[in-house]
């Protein structure tokens, strides 16, 4: 159901983009729009947030939000999730 998945996506997005200082989710400022219509601008904000957190990490600072870049080079599967 679309209404359930949209709510779950919004909650997940908010969880990972919540600013540690303000407590507000970044990238979803216009709550008058449906979540799916906000995704293009939110994705751009997400990309910028990843870059900002990467720079902060290289300077020994904590991330702005819990969203950080990760990379997996191995195609090996595991049951650790």
PDB file of N, CA and C in Angstrom:
ATOM      1  N   UNK A   1       0.829  -1.184   0.000  1.00  0.00           N
ATOM      2  CA  UNK A   1       0.000   0.000   0.000  1.00  0.00           C
ATOM      3  C   UNK A   1       0.869   1.242   0.000  1.00  0.00           C
ATOM      4  N   UNK A   2       0.535   2.140  -0.898  1.00  0.00           N
ATOM      5  CA  UNK A   2       1.326   3.355  -1.061  1.00  0.00           C
ATOM      6  C   UNK A   2       1.354   4.249   0.159  1.00  0.00           C
ATOM      7  N   UNK A   3       0.223   4.337   0.867  1.00  0.00           N
ATOM      8  CA  UNK A   3       0.180   5.226   2.031  1.00  0.00           C
ATOM      9  C   UNK A   3       1.082   4.729   3.149  1.00  0.00           C
ATOM     10  N   UNK A   4       1.182   3.421   3.296  1.00  0.00           N
ATOM     11  CA  UNK A   4       2.050   2.851   4.334  1.00  0.00           C
ATOM     12  C   UNK A   4       3.513   3.033   3.955  1.00  0.00           C
ATOM     13  N   UNK A   5       3.859   2.700   2.709  1.00  0.00           N
ATOM     14  CA  UNK A   5       5.264   2.805   2.308  1.00  0.00           C
ATOM     15  C   UNK A   5       5.735   4.257   2.305  1.00  0.00           C
ATOM     16  N   UNK A   6       4.874   5.199   1.926  1.00  0.00           N
ATOM     17  CA  UNK A   6       5.270   6.613   1.946  1.00  0.00           C
ATOM     18  C   UNK A   6       5.578   7.061   3.370  1.00  0.00           C
ATOM     19  N   UNK A   7       4.764   6.655   4.316  1.00  0.00           N
ATOM     20  CA  UNK A   7       5.009   7.001   5.712  1.00  0.00           C
ATOM     21  C   UNK A   7       6.294   6.392   6.239  1.00  0.00           C
ATOM     22  N   UNK A   8       6.560   5.148   5.859  1.00  0.00           N
ATOM     23  CA  UNK A   8       7.795   4.491   6.287  1.00  0.00           C
ATOM     24  C   UNK A   8       9.015   5.160   5.669  1.00  0.00           C
ATOM     25  N   UNK A   9       8.919   5.532   4.386  1.00  0.00           N
ATOM     26  CA  UNK A   9      10.041   6.230   3.742  1.00  0.00           C
ATOM     27  C   UNK A   9      10.306   7.561   4.427  1.00  0.00           C
ATOM     28  N   UNK A  10       9.248   8.287   4.744  1.00  0.00           N
ATOM     29  CA  UNK A  10       9.415   9.580   5.423  1.00  0.00           C
ATOM     30  C   UNK A  10      10.083   9.384   6.789  1.00  0.00           C
ATOM     31  N   UNK A  11       9.646   8.385   7.530  1.00  0.00           N
ATOM     32  CA  UNK A  11      10.223   8.130   8.857  1.00  0.00           C
ATOM     33  C   UNK A  11      11.694   7.736   8.748  1.00  0.00           C
ATOM     34  N   UNK A  12      12.015   6.880   7.783  1.00  0.00           N
ATOM     35  CA  UNK A  12      13.401   6.458   7.590  1.00  0.00           C
ATOM     36  C   UNK A  12      14.269   7.640   7.170  1.00  0.00           C
ATOM     37  N   UNK A  13      13.756   8.447   6.250  1.00  0.00           N
ATOM     38  CA  UNK A  13      14.489   9.632   5.812  1.00  0.00           C
ATOM     39  C   UNK A  13      14.759  10.549   7.001  1.00  0.00           C
ATOM     40  N   UNK A  14      13.733  10.794   7.793  1.00  0.00           N
ATOM     41  CA  UNK A  14      13.876  11.680   8.951  1.00  0.00           C
ATOM     42  C   UNK A  14      14.890  11.138   9.945  1.00  0.00           C
ATOM     43  N   UNK A  15      14.875   9.839  10.139  1.00  0.00           N
ATOM     44  CA  UNK A  15      15.809   9.206  11.067  1.00  0.00           C
ATOM     45  C   UNK A  15      17.256   9.449  10.648  1.00  0.00           C
ATOM     46  N   UNK A  16      17.536   9.300   9.364  1.00  0.00           N
ATOM     47  CA  UNK A  16      18.916   9.388   8.888  1.00  0.00           C
ATOM     48  C   UNK A  16      19.381  10.788   8.532  1.00  0.00           C
ATOM     49  N   UNK A  17      18.460  11.745   8.427  1.00  0.00           N
ATOM     50  CA  UNK A  17      18.873  13.104   8.064  1.00  0.00           C
ATOM     51  C   UNK A  17      18.592  14.111   9.170  1.00  0.00           C
ATOM     52  N   UNK A  18      18.243  13.640  10.353  1.00  0.00           N
ATOM     53  CA  UNK A  18      17.943  14.554  11.462  1.00  0.00           C
ATOM     54  C   UNK A  18      19.215  15.265  11.904  1.00  0.00           C
ATOM     55  N   UNK A  19      19.172  16.581  11.893  1.00  0.00           N
ATOM     56  CA  UNK A  19      20.302  17.400  12.314  1.00  0.00           C
ATOM     57  C   UNK A  19      20.530  17.184  13.804  1.00  0.00           C
ATOM     58  N   UNK A  20      21.764  16.886  14.188  1.00  0.00           N
ATOM     59  CA  UNK A  20      22.056  16.589  15.591  1.00  0.00           C
ATOM     60  C   UNK A  20      21.913  17.806  16.490  1.00  0.00           C
ATOM     61  N   UNK A  21      21.966  19.009  15.914  1.00  0.00           N
ATOM     62  CA  UNK A  21      21.812  20.224  16.724  1.00  0.00           C
ATOM     63  C   UNK A  21      20.368  20.692  16.806  1.00  0.00           C
ATOM     64  N   UNK A  22      19.659  20.671  15.673  1.00  0.00           N
ATOM     65  CA  UNK A  22      18.296  21.218  15.653  1.00  0.00           C
ATOM     66  C   UNK A  22      17.217  20.162  15.853  1.00  0.00           C
ATOM     67  N   UNK A  23      17.549  18.895  15.562  1.00  0.00           N
ATOM     68  CA  UNK A  23      16.555  17.827  15.671  1.00  0.00           C
ATOM     69  C   UNK A  23      15.609  17.752  14.490  1.00  0.00           C
ATOM     70  N   UNK A  24      15.804  18.605  13.482  1.00  0.00           N
ATOM     71  CA  UNK A  24      14.922  18.626  12.314  1.00  0.00           C
ATOM     72  C   UNK A  24      15.520  17.808  11.175  1.00  0.00           C
ATOM     73  N   UNK A  25      14.648  17.124  10.429  1.00  0.00           N
ATOM     74  CA  UNK A  25      15.094  16.375   9.258  1.00  0.00           C
ATOM     75  C   UNK A  25      15.476  17.352   8.161  1.00  0.00           C
ATOM     76  N   UNK A  26      16.591  17.096   7.507  1.00  0.00           N
ATOM     77  CA  UNK A  26      17.063  17.984   6.455  1.00  0.00           C
ATOM     78  C   UNK A  26      16.638  17.451   5.094  1.00  0.00           C
ATOM     79  N   UNK A  27      16.119  18.338   4.257  1.00  0.00           N
ATOM     80  CA  UNK A  27      15.741  17.954   2.910  1.00  0.00           C
ATOM     81  C   UNK A  27      14.260  17.769   2.707  1.00  0.00           C
ATOM     82  N   UNK A  28      13.488  17.776   3.771  1.00  0.00           N
ATOM     83  CA  UNK A  28      12.037  17.606   3.659  1.00  0.00           C
ATOM     84  C   UNK A  28      11.338  18.772   4.335  1.00  0.00           C
ATOM     85  N   UNK A  29      11.733  19.965   3.961  1.00  0.00           N
ATOM     86  CA  UNK A  29      11.203  21.146   4.633  1.00  0.00           C
ATOM     87  C   UNK A  29       9.759  21.461   4.264  1.00  0.00           C
ATOM     88  N   UNK A  30       9.360  21.174   3.016  1.00  0.00           N
ATOM     89  CA  UNK A  30       8.019  21.531   2.548  1.00  0.00           C
ATOM     90  C   UNK A  30       7.053  20.379   2.803  1.00  0.00           C
ATOM     91  N   UNK A  31       6.490  20.339   3.990  1.00  0.00           N
ATOM     92  CA  UNK A  31       5.600  19.236   4.352  1.00  0.00           C
ATOM     93  C   UNK A  31       4.229  19.346   3.701  1.00  0.00           C
ATOM     94  N   UNK A  32       3.963  20.440   2.964  1.00  0.00           N
ATOM     95  CA  UNK A  32       2.688  20.546   2.260  1.00  0.00           C
ATOM     96  C   UNK A  32       2.680  19.680   1.005  1.00  0.00           C
ATOM     97  N   UNK A  33       3.861  19.298   0.523  1.00  0.00           N
ATOM     98  CA  UNK A  33       3.958  18.445  -0.659  1.00  0.00           C
ATOM     99  C   UNK A  33       3.954  16.978  -0.265  1.00  0.00           C
ATOM    100  N   UNK A  34       3.408  16.108  -1.118  1.00  0.00           N
ATOM    101  CA  UNK A  34       3.522  14.666  -0.859  1.00  0.00           C
ATOM    102  C   UNK A  34       4.996  14.263  -0.835  1.00  0.00           C
ATOM    103  N   UNK A  35       5.305  13.255  -0.053  1.00  0.00           N
ATOM    104  CA  UNK A  35       6.690  12.810   0.129  1.00  0.00           C
ATOM    105  C   UNK A  35       7.364  12.529  -1.209  1.00  0.00           C
ATOM    106  N   UNK A  36       6.676  11.809  -2.106  1.00  0.00           N
ATOM    107  CA  UNK A  36       7.287  11.439  -3.382  1.00  0.00           C
ATOM    108  C   UNK A  36       7.657  12.659  -4.224  1.00  0.00           C
ATOM    109  N   UNK A  37       6.910  13.742  -4.112  1.00  0.00           N
ATOM    110  CA  UNK A  37       7.223  14.956  -4.870  1.00  0.00           C
ATOM    111  C   UNK A  37       8.417  15.701  -4.284  1.00  0.00           C
ATOM    112  N   UNK A  38       8.747  15.420  -3.050  1.00  0.00           N
ATOM    113  CA  UNK A  38       9.890  16.065  -2.401  1.00  0.00           C
ATOM    114  C   UNK A  38      11.197  15.327  -2.668  1.00  0.00           C
ATOM    115  N   UNK A  39      11.113  14.097  -3.175  1.00  0.00           N
ATOM    116  CA  UNK A  39      12.301  13.261  -3.297  1.00  0.00           C
ATOM    117  C   UNK A  39      13.409  13.838  -4.173  1.00  0.00           C
ATOM    118  N   UNK A  40      13.133  14.441  -5.342  1.00  0.00           N
ATOM    119  CA  UNK A  40      14.257  14.973  -6.132  1.00  0.00           C
ATOM    120  C   UNK A  40      15.097  16.000  -5.365  1.00  0.00           C
ATOM    121  N   UNK A  41      14.451  16.951  -4.711  1.00  0.00           N
ATOM    122  CA  UNK A  41      15.226  17.946  -3.963  1.00  0.00           C
ATOM    123  C   UNK A  41      15.814  17.329  -2.701  1.00  0.00           C
ATOM    124  N   UNK A  42      15.097  16.397  -2.093  1.00  0.00           N
ATOM    125  CA  UNK A  42      15.618  15.735  -0.898  1.00  0.00           C
ATOM    126  C   UNK A  42      16.853  14.908  -1.239  1.00  0.00           C
ATOM    127  N   UNK A  43      16.847  14.246  -2.396  1.00  0.00           N
ATOM    128  CA  UNK A  43      18.003  13.454  -2.804  1.00  0.00           C
ATOM    129  C   UNK A  43      19.220  14.357  -3.003  1.00  0.00           C
ATOM    130  N   UNK A  44      19.007  15.527  -3.594  1.00  0.00           N
ATOM    131  CA  UNK A  44      20.098  16.488  -3.765  1.00  0.00           C
ATOM    132  C   UNK A  44      20.638  16.904  -2.396  1.00  0.00           C
ATOM    133  N   UNK A  45      19.735  17.193  -1.466  1.00  0.00           N
ATOM    134  CA  UNK A  45      20.156  17.561  -0.110  1.00  0.00           C
ATOM    135  C   UNK A  45      20.896  16.418   0.562  1.00  0.00           C
ATOM    136  N   UNK A  46      20.433  15.182   0.334  1.00  0.00           N
ATOM    137  CA  UNK A  46      21.072  14.003   0.904  1.00  0.00           C
ATOM    138  C   UNK A  46      22.513  13.906   0.391  1.00  0.00           C
ATOM    139  N   UNK A  47      22.703  14.102  -0.906  1.00  0.00           N
ATOM    140  CA  UNK A  47      24.035  14.037  -1.499  1.00  0.00           C
ATOM    141  C   UNK A  47      24.948  15.097  -0.888  1.00  0.00           C
ATOM    142  N   UNK A  48      24.419  16.304  -0.715  1.00  0.00           N
ATOM    143  CA  UNK A  48      25.202  17.380  -0.093  1.00  0.00           C
ATOM    144  C   UNK A  48      25.523  17.055   1.365  1.00  0.00           C
ATOM    145  N   UNK A  49      24.577  16.466   2.068  1.00  0.00           N
ATOM    146  CA  UNK A  49      24.794  16.085   3.461  1.00  0.00           C
ATOM    147  C   UNK A  49      25.884  15.023   3.573  1.00  0.00           C
ATOM    148  N   UNK A  50      25.874  14.043   2.678  1.00  0.00           N
ATOM    149  CA  UNK A  50      26.925  13.025   2.668  1.00  0.00           C
ATOM    150  C   UNK A  50      28.302  13.673   2.504  1.00  0.00           C
ATOM    151  N   UNK A  51      28.391  14.629   1.591  1.00  0.00           N
ATOM    152  CA  UNK A  51      29.665  15.302   1.339  1.00  0.00           C
ATOM    153  C   UNK A  51      30.105  16.122   2.556  1.00  0.00           C
ATOM    154  N   UNK A  52      29.173  16.823   3.178  1.00  0.00           N
ATOM    155  CA  UNK A  52      29.505  17.613   4.375  1.00  0.00           C
ATOM    156  C   UNK A  52      29.982  16.709   5.511  1.00  0.00           C
ATOM    157  N   UNK A  53      29.306  15.579   5.707  1.00  0.00           N
ATOM    158  CA  UNK A  53      29.713  14.655   6.766  1.00  0.00           C
ATOM    159  C   UNK A  53      31.074  14.037   6.472  1.00  0.00           C
ATOM    160  N   UNK A  54      31.351  13.780   5.200  1.00  0.00           N
ATOM    161  CA  UNK A  54      32.649  13.231   4.808  1.00  0.00           C
ATOM    162  C   UNK A  54      33.768  14.218   5.155  1.00  0.00           C
ATOM    163  N   UNK A  55      33.553  15.499   4.847  1.00  0.00           N
ATOM    164  CA  UNK A  55      34.545  16.530   5.170  1.00  0.00           C
ATOM    165  C   UNK A  55      34.711  16.677   6.677  1.00  0.00           C
ATOM    166  N   UNK A  56      33.603  16.637   7.410  1.00  0.00           N
ATOM    167  CA  UNK A  56      33.674  16.752   8.871  1.00  0.00           C
ATOM    168  C   UNK A  56      34.471  15.589   9.455  1.00  0.00           C
ATOM    169  N   UNK A  57      34.244  14.397   8.935  1.00  0.00           N
ATOM    170  CA  UNK A  57      34.965  13.221   9.431  1.00  0.00           C
ATOM    171  C   UNK A  57      36.468  13.381   9.204  1.00  0.00           C
ATOM    172  N   UNK A  58      36.846  13.878   8.023  1.00  0.00           N
ATOM    173  CA  UNK A  58      38.276  14.055   7.732  1.00  0.00           C
ATOM    174  C   UNK A  58      38.918  15.110   8.631  1.00  0.00           C
ATOM    175  N   UNK A  59      38.102  15.998   9.201  1.00  0.00           N
ATOM    176  CA  UNK A  59      38.600  17.013  10.138  1.00  0.00           C
ATOM    177  C   UNK A  59      38.418  16.607  11.598  1.00  0.00           C
ATOM    178  N   UNK A  60      38.023  15.357  11.838  1.00  0.00           N
ATOM    179  CA  UNK A  60      37.864  14.865  13.198  1.00  0.00           C
ATOM    180  C   UNK A  60      36.614  15.358  13.900  1.00  0.00           C
ATOM    181  N   UNK A  61      35.638  15.832  13.138  1.00  0.00           N
ATOM    182  CA  UNK A  61      34.392  16.349  13.713  1.00  0.00           C
ATOM    183  C   UNK A  61      33.270  15.327  13.576  1.00  0.00           C
ATOM    184  N   UNK A  62      32.271  15.402  14.451  1.00  0.00           N
ATOM    185  CA  UNK A  62      31.142  14.472  14.343  1.00  0.00           C
ATOM    186  C   UNK A  62      30.264  14.827  13.143  1.00  0.00           C
ATOM    187  N   UNK A  63      29.494  13.869  12.639  1.00  0.00           N
ATOM    188  CA  UNK A  63      28.599  14.155  11.516  1.00  0.00           C
ATOM    189  C   UNK A  63      27.483  15.114  11.920  1.00  0.00           C
ATOM    190  N   UNK A  64      26.949  15.812  10.937  1.00  0.00           N
ATOM    191  CA  UNK A  64      25.817  16.709  11.165  1.00  0.00           C
ATOM    192  C   UNK A  64      24.557  15.893  11.439  1.00  0.00           C
ATOM    193  N   UNK A  65      24.412  14.779  10.735  1.00  0.00           N
ATOM    194  CA  UNK A  65      23.296  13.844  10.908  1.00  0.00           C
ATOM    195  C   UNK A  65      23.871  12.440  10.772  1.00  0.00           C
ATOM    196  N   UNK A  66      23.089  11.424  11.082  1.00  0.00           N
ATOM    197  CA  UNK A  66      23.631  10.063  11.103  1.00  0.00           C
ATOM    198  C   UNK A  66      23.838   9.472   9.715  1.00  0.00           C
ATOM    199  N   UNK A  67      23.559  10.212   8.679  1.00  0.00           N
ATOM    200  CA  UNK A  67      23.760   9.745   7.312  1.00  0.00           C
ATOM    201  C   UNK A  67      25.222   9.911   6.937  1.00  0.00           C
ATOM    202  N   UNK A  68      25.887   8.790   6.669  1.00  0.00           N
ATOM    203  CA  UNK A  68      27.287   8.834   6.267  1.00  0.00           C
ATOM    204  C   UNK A  68      27.481   7.939   5.053  1.00  0.00           C
ATOM    205  N   UNK A  69      28.527   8.233   4.310  1.00  0.00           N
ATOM    206  CA  UNK A  69      28.841   7.451   3.123  1.00  0.00           C
ATOM    207  C   UNK A  69      29.398   6.090   3.537  1.00  0.00           C
ATOM    208  N   UNK A  70      29.054   5.070   2.782  1.00  0.00           N
ATOM    209  CA  UNK A  70      29.649   3.761   3.009  1.00  0.00           C
ATOM    210  C   UNK A  70      29.960   3.140   1.670  1.00  0.00           C
ATOM    211  N   UNK A  71      30.857   2.191   1.695  1.00  0.00           N
ATOM    212  CA  UNK A  71      31.250   1.525   0.460  1.00  0.00           C
ATOM    213  C   UNK A  71      31.483   0.061   0.765  1.00  0.00           C
ATOM    214  N   UNK A  72      30.999  -0.766  -0.113  1.00  0.00           N
ATOM    215  CA  UNK A  72      31.208  -2.202   0.020  1.00  0.00           C
ATOM    216  C   UNK A  72      31.808  -2.703  -1.283  1.00  0.00           C
ATOM    217  N   UNK A  73      33.025  -3.194  -1.227  1.00  0.00           N
ATOM    218  CA  UNK A  73      33.721  -3.654  -2.426  1.00  0.00           C
ATOM    219  C   UNK A  73      33.492  -5.128  -2.709  1.00  0.00           C
ATOM    220  N   UNK A  74      33.039  -5.867  -1.716  1.00  0.00           N
ATOM    221  CA  UNK A  74      32.851  -7.302  -1.876  1.00  0.00           C
ATOM    222  C   UNK A  74      31.415  -7.617  -2.286  1.00  0.00           C
ATOM    223  N   UNK A  75      31.268  -8.564  -3.194  1.00  0.00           N
ATOM    224  CA  UNK A  75      29.934  -9.018  -3.600  1.00  0.00           C
ATOM    225  C   UNK A  75      29.473 -10.199  -2.745  1.00  0.00           C
ATOM    226  N   UNK A  76      30.303 -10.625  -1.790  1.00  0.00           N
ATOM    227  CA  UNK A  76      29.978 -11.763  -0.940  1.00  0.00           C
ATOM    228  C   UNK A  76      28.769 -11.442  -0.061  1.00  0.00           C
ATOM    229  N   UNK A  77      27.836 -12.369   0.015  1.00  0.00           N
ATOM    230  CA  UNK A  77      26.640 -12.200   0.828  1.00  0.00           C
ATOM    231  C   UNK A  77      26.862 -12.735   2.233  1.00  0.00           C
ATOM    232  N   UNK A  78      26.149 -12.161   3.188  1.00  0.00           N
ATOM    233  CA  UNK A  78      26.202 -12.650   4.563  1.00  0.00           C
ATOM    234  C   UNK A  78      24.836 -12.458   5.192  1.00  0.00           C
ATOM    235  N   UNK A  79      24.648 -13.015   6.367  1.00  0.00           N
ATOM    236  CA  UNK A  79      23.390 -12.882   7.100  1.00  0.00           C
ATOM    237  C   UNK A  79      23.554 -11.957   8.299  1.00  0.00           C
ATOM    238  N   UNK A  80      24.379 -10.946   8.186  1.00  0.00           N
ATOM    239  CA  UNK A  80      24.675 -10.073   9.316  1.00  0.00           C
ATOM    240  C   UNK A  80      23.692  -8.922   9.471  1.00  0.00           C
ATOM    241  N   UNK A  81      22.800  -8.735   8.517  1.00  0.00           N
ATOM    242  CA  UNK A  81      21.851  -7.616   8.599  1.00  0.00           C
ATOM    243  C   UNK A  81      20.695  -7.911   9.505  1.00  0.00           C
TER     244      UNK A  81
END
